Tab-separated table of N, CA and C in Angstrom:
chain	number	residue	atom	x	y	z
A	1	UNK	N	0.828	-1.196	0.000
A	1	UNK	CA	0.000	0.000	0.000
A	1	UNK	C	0.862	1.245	0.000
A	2	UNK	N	0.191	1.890	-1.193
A	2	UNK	CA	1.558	3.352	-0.689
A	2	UNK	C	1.066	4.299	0.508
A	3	UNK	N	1.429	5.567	0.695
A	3	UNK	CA	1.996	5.988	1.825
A	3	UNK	C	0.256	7.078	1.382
A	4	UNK	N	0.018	7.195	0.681
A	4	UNK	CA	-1.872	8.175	0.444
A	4	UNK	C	-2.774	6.903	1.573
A	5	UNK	N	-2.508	5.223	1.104
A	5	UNK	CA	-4.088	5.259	1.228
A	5	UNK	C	-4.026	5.097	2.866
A	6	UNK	N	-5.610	5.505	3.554
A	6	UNK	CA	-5.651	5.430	4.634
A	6	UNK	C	-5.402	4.026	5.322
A	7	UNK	N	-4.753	3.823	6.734
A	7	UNK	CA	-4.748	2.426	6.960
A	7	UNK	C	-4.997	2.253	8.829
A	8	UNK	N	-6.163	1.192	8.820
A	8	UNK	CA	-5.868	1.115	10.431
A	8	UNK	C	-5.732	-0.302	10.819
A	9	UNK	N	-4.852	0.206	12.046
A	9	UNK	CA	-3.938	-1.013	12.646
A	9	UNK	C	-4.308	-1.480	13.705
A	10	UNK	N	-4.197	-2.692	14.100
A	10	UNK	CA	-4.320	-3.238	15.575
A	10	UNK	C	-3.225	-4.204	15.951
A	11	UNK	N	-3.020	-4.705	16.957
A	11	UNK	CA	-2.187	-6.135	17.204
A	11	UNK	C	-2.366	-7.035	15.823
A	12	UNK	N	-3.769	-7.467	15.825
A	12	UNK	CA	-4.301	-9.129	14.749
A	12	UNK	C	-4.412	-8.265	13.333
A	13	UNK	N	-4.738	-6.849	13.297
A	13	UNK	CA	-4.885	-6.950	12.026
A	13	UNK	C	-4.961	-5.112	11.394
A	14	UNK	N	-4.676	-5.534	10.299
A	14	UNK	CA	-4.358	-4.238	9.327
A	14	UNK	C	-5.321	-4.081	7.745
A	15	UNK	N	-6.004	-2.695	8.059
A	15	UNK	CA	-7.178	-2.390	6.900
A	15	UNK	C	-6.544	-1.229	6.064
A	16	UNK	N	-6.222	-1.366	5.109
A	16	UNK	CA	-6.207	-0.068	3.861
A	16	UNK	C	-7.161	0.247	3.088
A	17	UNK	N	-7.569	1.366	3.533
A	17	UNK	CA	-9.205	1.824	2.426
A	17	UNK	C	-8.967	2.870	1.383
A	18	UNK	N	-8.928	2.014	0.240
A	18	UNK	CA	-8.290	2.587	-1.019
A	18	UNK	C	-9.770	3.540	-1.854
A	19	UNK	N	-11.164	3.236	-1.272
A	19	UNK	CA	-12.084	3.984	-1.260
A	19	UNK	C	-12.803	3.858	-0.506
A	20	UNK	N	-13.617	5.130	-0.048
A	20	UNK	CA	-14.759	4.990	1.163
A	20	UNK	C	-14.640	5.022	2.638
A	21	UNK	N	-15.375	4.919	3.402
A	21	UNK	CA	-14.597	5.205	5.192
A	21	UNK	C	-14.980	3.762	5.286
A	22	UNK	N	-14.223	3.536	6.439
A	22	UNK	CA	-14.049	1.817	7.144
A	22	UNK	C	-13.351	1.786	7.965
A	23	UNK	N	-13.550	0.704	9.025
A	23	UNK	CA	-12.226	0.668	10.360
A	23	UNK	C	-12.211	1.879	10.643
A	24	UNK	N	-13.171	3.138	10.792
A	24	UNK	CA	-12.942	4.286	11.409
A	24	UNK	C	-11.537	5.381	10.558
A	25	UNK	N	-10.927	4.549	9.101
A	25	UNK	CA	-10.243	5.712	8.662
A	25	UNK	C	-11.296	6.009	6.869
A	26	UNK	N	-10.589	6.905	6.243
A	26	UNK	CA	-11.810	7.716	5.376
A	26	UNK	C	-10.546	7.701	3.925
A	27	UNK	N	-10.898	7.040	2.909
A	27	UNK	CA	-10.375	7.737	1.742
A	27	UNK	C	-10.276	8.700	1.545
A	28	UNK	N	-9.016	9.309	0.539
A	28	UNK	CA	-9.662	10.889	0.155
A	28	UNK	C	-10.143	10.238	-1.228
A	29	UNK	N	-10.147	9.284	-1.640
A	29	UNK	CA	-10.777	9.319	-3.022
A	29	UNK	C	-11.917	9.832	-3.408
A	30	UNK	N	-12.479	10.466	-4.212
A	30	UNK	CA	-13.890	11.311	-4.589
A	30	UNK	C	-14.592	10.116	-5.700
A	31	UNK	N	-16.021	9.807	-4.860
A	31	UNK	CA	-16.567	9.265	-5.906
A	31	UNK	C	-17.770	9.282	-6.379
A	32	UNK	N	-17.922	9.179	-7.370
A	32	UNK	CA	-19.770	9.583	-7.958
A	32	UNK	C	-20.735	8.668	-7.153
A	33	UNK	N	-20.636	7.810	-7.357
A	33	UNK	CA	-21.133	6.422	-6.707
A	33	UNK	C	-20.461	6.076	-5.099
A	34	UNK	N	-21.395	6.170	-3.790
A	34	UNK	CA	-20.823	5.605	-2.444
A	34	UNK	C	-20.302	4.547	-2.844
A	35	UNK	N	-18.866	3.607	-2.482
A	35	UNK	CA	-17.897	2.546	-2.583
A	35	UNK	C	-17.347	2.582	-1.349
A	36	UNK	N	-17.271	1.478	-1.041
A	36	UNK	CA	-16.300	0.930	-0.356
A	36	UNK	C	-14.849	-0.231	-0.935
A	37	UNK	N	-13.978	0.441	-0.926
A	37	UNK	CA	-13.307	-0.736	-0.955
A	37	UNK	C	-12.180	-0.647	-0.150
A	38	UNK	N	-11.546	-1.863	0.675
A	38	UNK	CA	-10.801	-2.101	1.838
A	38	UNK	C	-9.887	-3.389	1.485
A	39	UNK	N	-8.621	-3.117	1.478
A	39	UNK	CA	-7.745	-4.565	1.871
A	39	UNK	C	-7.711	-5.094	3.196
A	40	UNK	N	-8.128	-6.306	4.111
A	40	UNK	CA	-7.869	-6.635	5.556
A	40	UNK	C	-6.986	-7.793	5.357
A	41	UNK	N	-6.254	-7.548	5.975
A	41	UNK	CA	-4.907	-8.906	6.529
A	41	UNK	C	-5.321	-9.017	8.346
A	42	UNK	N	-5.630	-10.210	8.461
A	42	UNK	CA	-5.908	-10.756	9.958
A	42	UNK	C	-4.471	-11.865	9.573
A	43	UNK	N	-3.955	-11.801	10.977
A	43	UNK	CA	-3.291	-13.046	11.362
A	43	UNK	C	-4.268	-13.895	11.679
A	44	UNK	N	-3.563	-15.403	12.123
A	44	UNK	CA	-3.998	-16.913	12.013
A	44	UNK	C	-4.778	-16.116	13.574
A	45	UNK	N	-6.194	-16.961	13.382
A	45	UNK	CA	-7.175	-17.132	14.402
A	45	UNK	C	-7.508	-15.349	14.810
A	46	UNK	N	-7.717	-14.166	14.029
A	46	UNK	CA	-7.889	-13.276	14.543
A	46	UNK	C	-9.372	-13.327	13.875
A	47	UNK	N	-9.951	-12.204	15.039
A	47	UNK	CA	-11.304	-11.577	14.355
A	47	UNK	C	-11.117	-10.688	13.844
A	48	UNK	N	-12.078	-9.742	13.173
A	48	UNK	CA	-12.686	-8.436	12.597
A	48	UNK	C	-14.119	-7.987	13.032
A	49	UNK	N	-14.508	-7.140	14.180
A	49	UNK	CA	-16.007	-6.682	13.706
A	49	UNK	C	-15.956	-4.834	13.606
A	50	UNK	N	-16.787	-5.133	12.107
A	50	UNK	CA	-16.706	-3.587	12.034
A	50	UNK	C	-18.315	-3.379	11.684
A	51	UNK	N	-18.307	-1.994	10.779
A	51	UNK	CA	-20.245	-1.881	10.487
A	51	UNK	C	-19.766	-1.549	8.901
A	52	UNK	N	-21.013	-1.851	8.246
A	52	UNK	CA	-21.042	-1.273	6.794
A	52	UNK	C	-22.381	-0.602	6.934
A	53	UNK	N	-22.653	0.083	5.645
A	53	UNK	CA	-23.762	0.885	5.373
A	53	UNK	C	-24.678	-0.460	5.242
A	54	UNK	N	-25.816	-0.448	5.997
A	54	UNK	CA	-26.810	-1.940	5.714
A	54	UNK	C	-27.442	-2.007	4.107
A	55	UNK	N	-27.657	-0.929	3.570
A	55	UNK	CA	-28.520	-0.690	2.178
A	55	UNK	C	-26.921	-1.031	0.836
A	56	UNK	N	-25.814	-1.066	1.744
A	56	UNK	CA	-25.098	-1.252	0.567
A	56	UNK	C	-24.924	-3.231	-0.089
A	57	UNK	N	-24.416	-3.024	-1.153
A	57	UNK	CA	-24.625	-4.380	-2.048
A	57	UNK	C	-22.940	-4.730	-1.546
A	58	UNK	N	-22.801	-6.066	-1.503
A	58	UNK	CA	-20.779	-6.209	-1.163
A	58	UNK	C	-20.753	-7.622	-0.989
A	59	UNK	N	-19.344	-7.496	-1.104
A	59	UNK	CA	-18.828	-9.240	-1.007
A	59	UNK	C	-17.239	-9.325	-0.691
A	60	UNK	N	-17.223	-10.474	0.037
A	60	UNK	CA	-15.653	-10.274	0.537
A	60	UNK	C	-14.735	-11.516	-0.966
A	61	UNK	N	-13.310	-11.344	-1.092
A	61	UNK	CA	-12.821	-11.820	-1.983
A	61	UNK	C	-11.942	-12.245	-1.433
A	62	UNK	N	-11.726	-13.658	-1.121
A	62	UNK	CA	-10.433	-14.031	-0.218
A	62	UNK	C	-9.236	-14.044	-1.355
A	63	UNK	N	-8.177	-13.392	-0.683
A	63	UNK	CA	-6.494	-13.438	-1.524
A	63	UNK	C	-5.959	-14.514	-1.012
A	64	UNK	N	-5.607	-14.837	0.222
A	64	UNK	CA	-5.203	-16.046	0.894
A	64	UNK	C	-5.692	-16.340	2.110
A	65	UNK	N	-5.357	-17.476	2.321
A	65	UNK	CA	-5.804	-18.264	3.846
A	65	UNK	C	-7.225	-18.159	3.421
A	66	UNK	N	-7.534	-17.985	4.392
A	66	UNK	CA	-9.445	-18.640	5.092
A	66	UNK	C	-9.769	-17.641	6.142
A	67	UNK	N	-11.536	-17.389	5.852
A	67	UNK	CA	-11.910	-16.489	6.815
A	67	UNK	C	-13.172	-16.858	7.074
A	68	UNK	N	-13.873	-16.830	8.251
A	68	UNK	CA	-15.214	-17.163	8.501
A	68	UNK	C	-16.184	-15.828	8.414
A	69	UNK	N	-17.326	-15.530	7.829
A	69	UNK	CA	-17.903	-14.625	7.912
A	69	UNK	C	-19.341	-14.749	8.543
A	70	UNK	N	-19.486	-13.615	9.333
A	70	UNK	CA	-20.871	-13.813	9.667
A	70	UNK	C	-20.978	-14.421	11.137
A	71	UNK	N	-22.249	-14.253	11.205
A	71	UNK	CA	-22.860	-14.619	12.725
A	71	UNK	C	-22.715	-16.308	12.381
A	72	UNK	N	-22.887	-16.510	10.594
A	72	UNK	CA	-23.224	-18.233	10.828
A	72	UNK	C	-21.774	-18.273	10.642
A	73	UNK	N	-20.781	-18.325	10.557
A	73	UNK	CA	-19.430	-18.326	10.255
A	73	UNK	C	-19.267	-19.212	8.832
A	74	UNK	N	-20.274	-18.336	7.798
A	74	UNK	CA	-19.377	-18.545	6.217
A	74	UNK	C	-18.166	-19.130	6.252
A	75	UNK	N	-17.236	-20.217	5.704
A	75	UNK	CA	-16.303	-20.048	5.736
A	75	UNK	C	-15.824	-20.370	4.029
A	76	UNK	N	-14.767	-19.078	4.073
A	76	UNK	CA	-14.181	-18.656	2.424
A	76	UNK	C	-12.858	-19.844	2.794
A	77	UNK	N	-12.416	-19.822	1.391
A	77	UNK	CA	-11.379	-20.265	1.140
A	77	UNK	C	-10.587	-19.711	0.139
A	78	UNK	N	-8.996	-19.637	-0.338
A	78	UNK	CA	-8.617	-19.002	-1.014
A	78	UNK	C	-9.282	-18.842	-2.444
A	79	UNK	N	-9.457	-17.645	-3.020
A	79	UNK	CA	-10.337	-17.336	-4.208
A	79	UNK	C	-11.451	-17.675	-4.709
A	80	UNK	N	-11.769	-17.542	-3.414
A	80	UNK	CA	-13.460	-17.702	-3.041
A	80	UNK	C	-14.286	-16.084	-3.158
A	81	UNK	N	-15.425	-16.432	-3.230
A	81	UNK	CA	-16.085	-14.941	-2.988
A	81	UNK	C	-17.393	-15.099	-2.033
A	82	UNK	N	-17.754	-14.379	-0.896
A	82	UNK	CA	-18.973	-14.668	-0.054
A	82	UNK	C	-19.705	-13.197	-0.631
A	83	UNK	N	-20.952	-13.393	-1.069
A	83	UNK	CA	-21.832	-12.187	-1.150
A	83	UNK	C	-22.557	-11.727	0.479
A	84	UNK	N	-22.486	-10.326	0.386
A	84	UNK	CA	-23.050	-10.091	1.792
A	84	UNK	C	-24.528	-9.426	1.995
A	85	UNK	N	-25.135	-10.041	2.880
A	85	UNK	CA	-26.621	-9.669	3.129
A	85	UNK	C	-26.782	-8.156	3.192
A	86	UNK	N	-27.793	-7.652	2.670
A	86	UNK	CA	-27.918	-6.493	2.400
A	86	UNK	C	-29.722	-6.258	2.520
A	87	UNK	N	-30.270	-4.916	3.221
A	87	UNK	CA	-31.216	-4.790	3.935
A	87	UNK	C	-31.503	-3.460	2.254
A	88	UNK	N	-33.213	-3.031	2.208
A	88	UNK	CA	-33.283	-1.773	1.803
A	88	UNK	C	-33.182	-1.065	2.367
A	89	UNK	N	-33.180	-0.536	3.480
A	89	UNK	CA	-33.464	0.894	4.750
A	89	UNK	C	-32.059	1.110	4.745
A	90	UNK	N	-31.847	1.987	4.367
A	90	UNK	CA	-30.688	2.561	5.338
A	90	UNK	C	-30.159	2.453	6.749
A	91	UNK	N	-28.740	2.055	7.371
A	91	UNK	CA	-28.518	1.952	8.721
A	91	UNK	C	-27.305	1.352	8.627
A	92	UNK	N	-27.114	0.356	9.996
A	92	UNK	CA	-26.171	-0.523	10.017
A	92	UNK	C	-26.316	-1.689	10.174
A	93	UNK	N	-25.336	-2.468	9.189
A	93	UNK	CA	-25.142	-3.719	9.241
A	93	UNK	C	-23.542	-4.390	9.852
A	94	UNK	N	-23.597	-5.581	10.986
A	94	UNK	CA	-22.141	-5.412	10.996
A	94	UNK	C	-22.030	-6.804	10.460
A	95	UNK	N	-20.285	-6.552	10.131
A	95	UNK	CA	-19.551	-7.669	9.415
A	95	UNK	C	-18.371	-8.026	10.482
A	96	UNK	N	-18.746	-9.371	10.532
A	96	UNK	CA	-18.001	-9.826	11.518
A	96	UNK	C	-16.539	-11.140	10.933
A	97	UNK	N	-15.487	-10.810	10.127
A	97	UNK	CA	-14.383	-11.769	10.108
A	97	UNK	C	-13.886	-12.693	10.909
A	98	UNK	N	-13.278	-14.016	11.011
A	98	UNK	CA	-12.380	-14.150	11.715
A	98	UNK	C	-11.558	-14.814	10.818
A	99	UNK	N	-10.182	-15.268	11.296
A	99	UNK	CA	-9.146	-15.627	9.824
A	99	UNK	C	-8.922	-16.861	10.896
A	100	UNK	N	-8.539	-18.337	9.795
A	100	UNK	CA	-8.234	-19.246	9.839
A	100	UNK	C	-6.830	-19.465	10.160
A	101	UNK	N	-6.274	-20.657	10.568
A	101	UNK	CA	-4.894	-20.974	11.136
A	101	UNK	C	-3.763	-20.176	10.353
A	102	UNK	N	-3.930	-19.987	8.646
A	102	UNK	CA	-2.966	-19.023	8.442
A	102	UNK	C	-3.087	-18.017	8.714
A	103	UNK	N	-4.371	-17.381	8.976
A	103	UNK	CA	-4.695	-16.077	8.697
A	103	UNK	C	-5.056	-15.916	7.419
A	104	UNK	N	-5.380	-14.493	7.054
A	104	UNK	CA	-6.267	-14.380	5.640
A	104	UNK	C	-5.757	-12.891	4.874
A	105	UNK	N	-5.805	-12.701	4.175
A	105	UNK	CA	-5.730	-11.225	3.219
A	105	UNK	C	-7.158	-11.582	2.196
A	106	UNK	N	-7.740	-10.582	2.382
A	106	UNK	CA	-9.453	-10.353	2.374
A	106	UNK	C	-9.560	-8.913	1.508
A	107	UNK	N	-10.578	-9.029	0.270
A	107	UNK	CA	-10.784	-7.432	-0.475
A	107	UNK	C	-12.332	-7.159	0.075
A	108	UNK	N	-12.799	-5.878	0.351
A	108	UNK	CA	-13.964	-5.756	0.704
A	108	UNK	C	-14.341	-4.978	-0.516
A	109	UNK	N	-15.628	-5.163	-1.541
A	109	UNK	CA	-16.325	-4.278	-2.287
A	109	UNK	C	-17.542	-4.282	-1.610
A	110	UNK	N	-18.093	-2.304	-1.649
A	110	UNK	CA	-19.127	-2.633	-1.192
A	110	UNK	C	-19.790	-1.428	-1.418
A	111	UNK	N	-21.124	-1.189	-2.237
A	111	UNK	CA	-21.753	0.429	-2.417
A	111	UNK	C	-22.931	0.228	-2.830
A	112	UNK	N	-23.062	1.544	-2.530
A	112	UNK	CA	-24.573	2.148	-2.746
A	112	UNK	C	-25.252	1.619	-3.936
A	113	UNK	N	-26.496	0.322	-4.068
A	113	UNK	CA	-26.808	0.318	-5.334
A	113	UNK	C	-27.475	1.618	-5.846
A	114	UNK	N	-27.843	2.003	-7.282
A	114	UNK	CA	-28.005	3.038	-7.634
A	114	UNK	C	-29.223	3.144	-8.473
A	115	UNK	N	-29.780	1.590	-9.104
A	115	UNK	CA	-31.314	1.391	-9.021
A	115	UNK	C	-31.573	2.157	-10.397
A	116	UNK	N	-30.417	2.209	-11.262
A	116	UNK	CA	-30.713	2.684	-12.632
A	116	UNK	C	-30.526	2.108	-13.718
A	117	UNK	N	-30.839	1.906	-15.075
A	117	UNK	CA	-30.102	1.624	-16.454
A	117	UNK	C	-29.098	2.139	-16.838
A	118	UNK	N	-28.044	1.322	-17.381
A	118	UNK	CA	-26.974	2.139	-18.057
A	118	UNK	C	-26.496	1.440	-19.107
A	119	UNK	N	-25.827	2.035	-19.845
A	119	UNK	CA	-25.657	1.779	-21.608
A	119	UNK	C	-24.242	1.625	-21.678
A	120	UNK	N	-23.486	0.779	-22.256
A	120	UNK	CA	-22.022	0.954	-22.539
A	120	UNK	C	-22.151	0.772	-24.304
A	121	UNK	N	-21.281	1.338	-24.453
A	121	UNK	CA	-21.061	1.311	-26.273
A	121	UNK	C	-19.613	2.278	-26.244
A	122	UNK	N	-18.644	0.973	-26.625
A	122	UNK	CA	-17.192	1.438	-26.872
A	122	UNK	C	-16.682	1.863	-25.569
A	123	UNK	N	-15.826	3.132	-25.620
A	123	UNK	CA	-15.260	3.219	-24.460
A	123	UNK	C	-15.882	4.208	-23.359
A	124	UNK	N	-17.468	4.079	-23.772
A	124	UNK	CA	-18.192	5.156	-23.218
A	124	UNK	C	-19.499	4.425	-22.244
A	125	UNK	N	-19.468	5.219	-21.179
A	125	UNK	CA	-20.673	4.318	-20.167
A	125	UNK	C	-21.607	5.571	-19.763
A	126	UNK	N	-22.999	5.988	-20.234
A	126	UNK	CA	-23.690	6.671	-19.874
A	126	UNK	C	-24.985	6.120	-19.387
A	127	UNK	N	-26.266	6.820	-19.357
A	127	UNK	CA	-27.550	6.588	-18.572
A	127	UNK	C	-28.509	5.896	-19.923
A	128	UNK	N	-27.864	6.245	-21.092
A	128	UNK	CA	-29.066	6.940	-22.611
A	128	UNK	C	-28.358	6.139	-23.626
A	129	UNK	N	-28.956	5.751	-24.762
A	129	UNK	CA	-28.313	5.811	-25.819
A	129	UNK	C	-27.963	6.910	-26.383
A	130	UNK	N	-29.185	7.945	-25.867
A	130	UNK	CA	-28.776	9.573	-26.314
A	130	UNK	C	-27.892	9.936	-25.971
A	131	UNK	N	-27.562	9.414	-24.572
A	131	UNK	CA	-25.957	10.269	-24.036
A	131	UNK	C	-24.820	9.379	-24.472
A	132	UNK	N	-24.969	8.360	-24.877
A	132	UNK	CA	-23.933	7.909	-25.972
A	132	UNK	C	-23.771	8.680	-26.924
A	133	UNK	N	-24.777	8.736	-27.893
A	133	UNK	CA	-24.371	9.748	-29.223
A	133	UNK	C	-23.606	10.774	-29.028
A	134	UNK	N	-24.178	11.383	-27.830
A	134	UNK	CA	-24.151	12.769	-26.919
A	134	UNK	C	-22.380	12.853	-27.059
A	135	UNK	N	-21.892	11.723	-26.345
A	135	UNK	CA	-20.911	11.656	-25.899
A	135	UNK	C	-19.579	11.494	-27.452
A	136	UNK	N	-20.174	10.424	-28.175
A	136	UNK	CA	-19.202	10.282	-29.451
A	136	UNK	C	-19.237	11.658	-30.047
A	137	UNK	N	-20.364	12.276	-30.392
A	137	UNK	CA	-20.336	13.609	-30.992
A	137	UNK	C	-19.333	14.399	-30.673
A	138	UNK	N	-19.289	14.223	-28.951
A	138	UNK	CA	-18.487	15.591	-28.472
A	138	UNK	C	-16.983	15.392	-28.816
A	139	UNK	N	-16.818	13.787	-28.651
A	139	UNK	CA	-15.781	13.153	-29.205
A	139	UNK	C	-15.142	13.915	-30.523
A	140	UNK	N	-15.886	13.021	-31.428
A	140	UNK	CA	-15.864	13.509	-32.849
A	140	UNK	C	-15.613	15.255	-32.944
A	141	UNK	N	-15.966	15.892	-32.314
A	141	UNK	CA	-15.747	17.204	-32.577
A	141	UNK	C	-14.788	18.020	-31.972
A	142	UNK	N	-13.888	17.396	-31.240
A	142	UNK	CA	-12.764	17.755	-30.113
A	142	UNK	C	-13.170	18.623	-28.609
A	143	UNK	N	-14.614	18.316	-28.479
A	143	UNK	CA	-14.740	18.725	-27.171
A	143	UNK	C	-14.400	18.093	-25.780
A	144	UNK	N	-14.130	16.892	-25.768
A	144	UNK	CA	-13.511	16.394	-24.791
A	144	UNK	C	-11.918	16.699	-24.792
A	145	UNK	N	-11.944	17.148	-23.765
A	145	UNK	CA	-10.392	17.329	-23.064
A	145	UNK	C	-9.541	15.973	-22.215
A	146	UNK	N	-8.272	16.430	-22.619
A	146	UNK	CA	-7.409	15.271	-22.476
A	146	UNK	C	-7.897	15.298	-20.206
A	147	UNK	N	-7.316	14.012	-19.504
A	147	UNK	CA	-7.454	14.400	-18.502
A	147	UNK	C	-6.679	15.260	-17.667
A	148	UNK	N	-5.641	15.879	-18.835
A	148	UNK	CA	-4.688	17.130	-18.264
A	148	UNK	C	-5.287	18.211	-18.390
A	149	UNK	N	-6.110	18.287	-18.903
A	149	UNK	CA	-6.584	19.317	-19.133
A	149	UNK	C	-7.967	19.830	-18.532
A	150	UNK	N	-8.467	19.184	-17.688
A	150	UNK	CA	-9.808	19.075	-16.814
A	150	UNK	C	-9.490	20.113	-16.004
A	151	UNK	N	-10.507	20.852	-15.304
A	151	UNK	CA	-10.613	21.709	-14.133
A	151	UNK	C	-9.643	20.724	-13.166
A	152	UNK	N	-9.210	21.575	-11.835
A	152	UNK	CA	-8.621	21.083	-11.119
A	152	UNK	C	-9.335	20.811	-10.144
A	153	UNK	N	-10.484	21.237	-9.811
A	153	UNK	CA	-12.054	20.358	-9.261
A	153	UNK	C	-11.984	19.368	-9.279
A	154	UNK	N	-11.678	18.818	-10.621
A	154	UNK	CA	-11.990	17.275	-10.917
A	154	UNK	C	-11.133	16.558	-11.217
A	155	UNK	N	-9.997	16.930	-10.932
A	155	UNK	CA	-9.053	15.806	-10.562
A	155	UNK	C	-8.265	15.754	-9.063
A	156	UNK	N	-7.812	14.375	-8.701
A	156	UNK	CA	-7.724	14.300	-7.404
A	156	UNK	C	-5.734	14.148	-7.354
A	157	UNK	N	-4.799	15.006	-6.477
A	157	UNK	CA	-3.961	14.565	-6.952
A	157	UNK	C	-3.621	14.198	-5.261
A	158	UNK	N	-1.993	13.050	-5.111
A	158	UNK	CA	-2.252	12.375	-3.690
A	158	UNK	C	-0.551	13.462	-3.842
C-alpha cells in the first residue's frame, strides 16, 4: 500500500481503504457512486467486527488463507467470494471476520446500489443511448479534453 491510502492497525490486524470510510479511517478518493473498498490482513485465528452501510450491495474476496464470515461463520477459502446480506433501509449492518490458522488477506467491495439503467457502447458508459451519441459527438468534434486538461475540481492529486 503506498503511503496516500488510509490504513488502520491493531495487534491481529491491518485495513487499507483505497475507497470509502471503514475501520474508522476515510479515503480521500472522490466518488460519484458511495464505494467501499478495503484490503484486511488478519493473522492466524484473529477476528474483525466492524459496520457497513446496511442498504449497501458487497462481497468479501479471499487473496489467501481462510476467513469465517458472519454470525453463521461462512467459511471462504482461497479465491473464493462470499456475497453479503444487504437490507433496503438505510442503517447498520455489521460484518463480523475471523481468519483461519494461516490467517487471511481479504478485499472488501461494497456500495450504494443506484437502481438505474446504463448503456455501454465502446469506451463510453452513460444513462441513454442519447448520451452515448451525446458523448461520441463531443468526441468527434474535439470537445472532450485530455485528462490534463480538466478543471482542477476534478481531478484528485495524492
Amino acid at each position: 500500500s503506498g503511503e496516500h491510502v488510509p490504513t488502520a492497525v491493531s495487534s491481529d490486524s491491518t485495513v487499507n481503504v483505497y475507497s470509502g470510510a471503514f475501520a474508522g479511517v476515510a479515503s480521500p478518493v472522490k466518488n460519484h457512486t458511495p464505494i467501499i473498498i478495503a484490503k484486511i490482513s488478519l493473522k492466524a485465528h484473529a477476528s474483525l467486527a466492524e459496520t457497513l452501510p446496511a442498504d449497501f450491495s458487497g462481497f468479501i474476496y479471499v487473496i489467501n488463507g481462510s476467513v469465517e464470515v458472519g454470525e453463521d461463520r461462512q467459511s471462504l477459502e482461497t479465491d473464493q467470494v462470499g456475497w453479503l446480506n444487504r437490507e433496503e433501509v438505510p442503517g447498520h449492518s455489521a460484518l463480523t471476520l475471523t481468519a483461519g490458522a494461516e490467517g487471511a488477506l481479504v478485499v472488501l467491495y461494497a456500495a450504494q446500489p443506484q437502481h438505474h439503467e446504463i448503456v455501454s457502447h465502446g469506451p463510453f458508459i452513460a444513462d441513454s443511448m442519447e448520451d452515448i451519441r451525446q458523448l461520441y459527438s463531443d468526441y468527434r468534434s474535439g470537445k472532450m479534453e485530455h485528462i490534463t486538461e480538466v478543471s482542477a475540481e476534478q481531478q484528485l492529486t495524492y
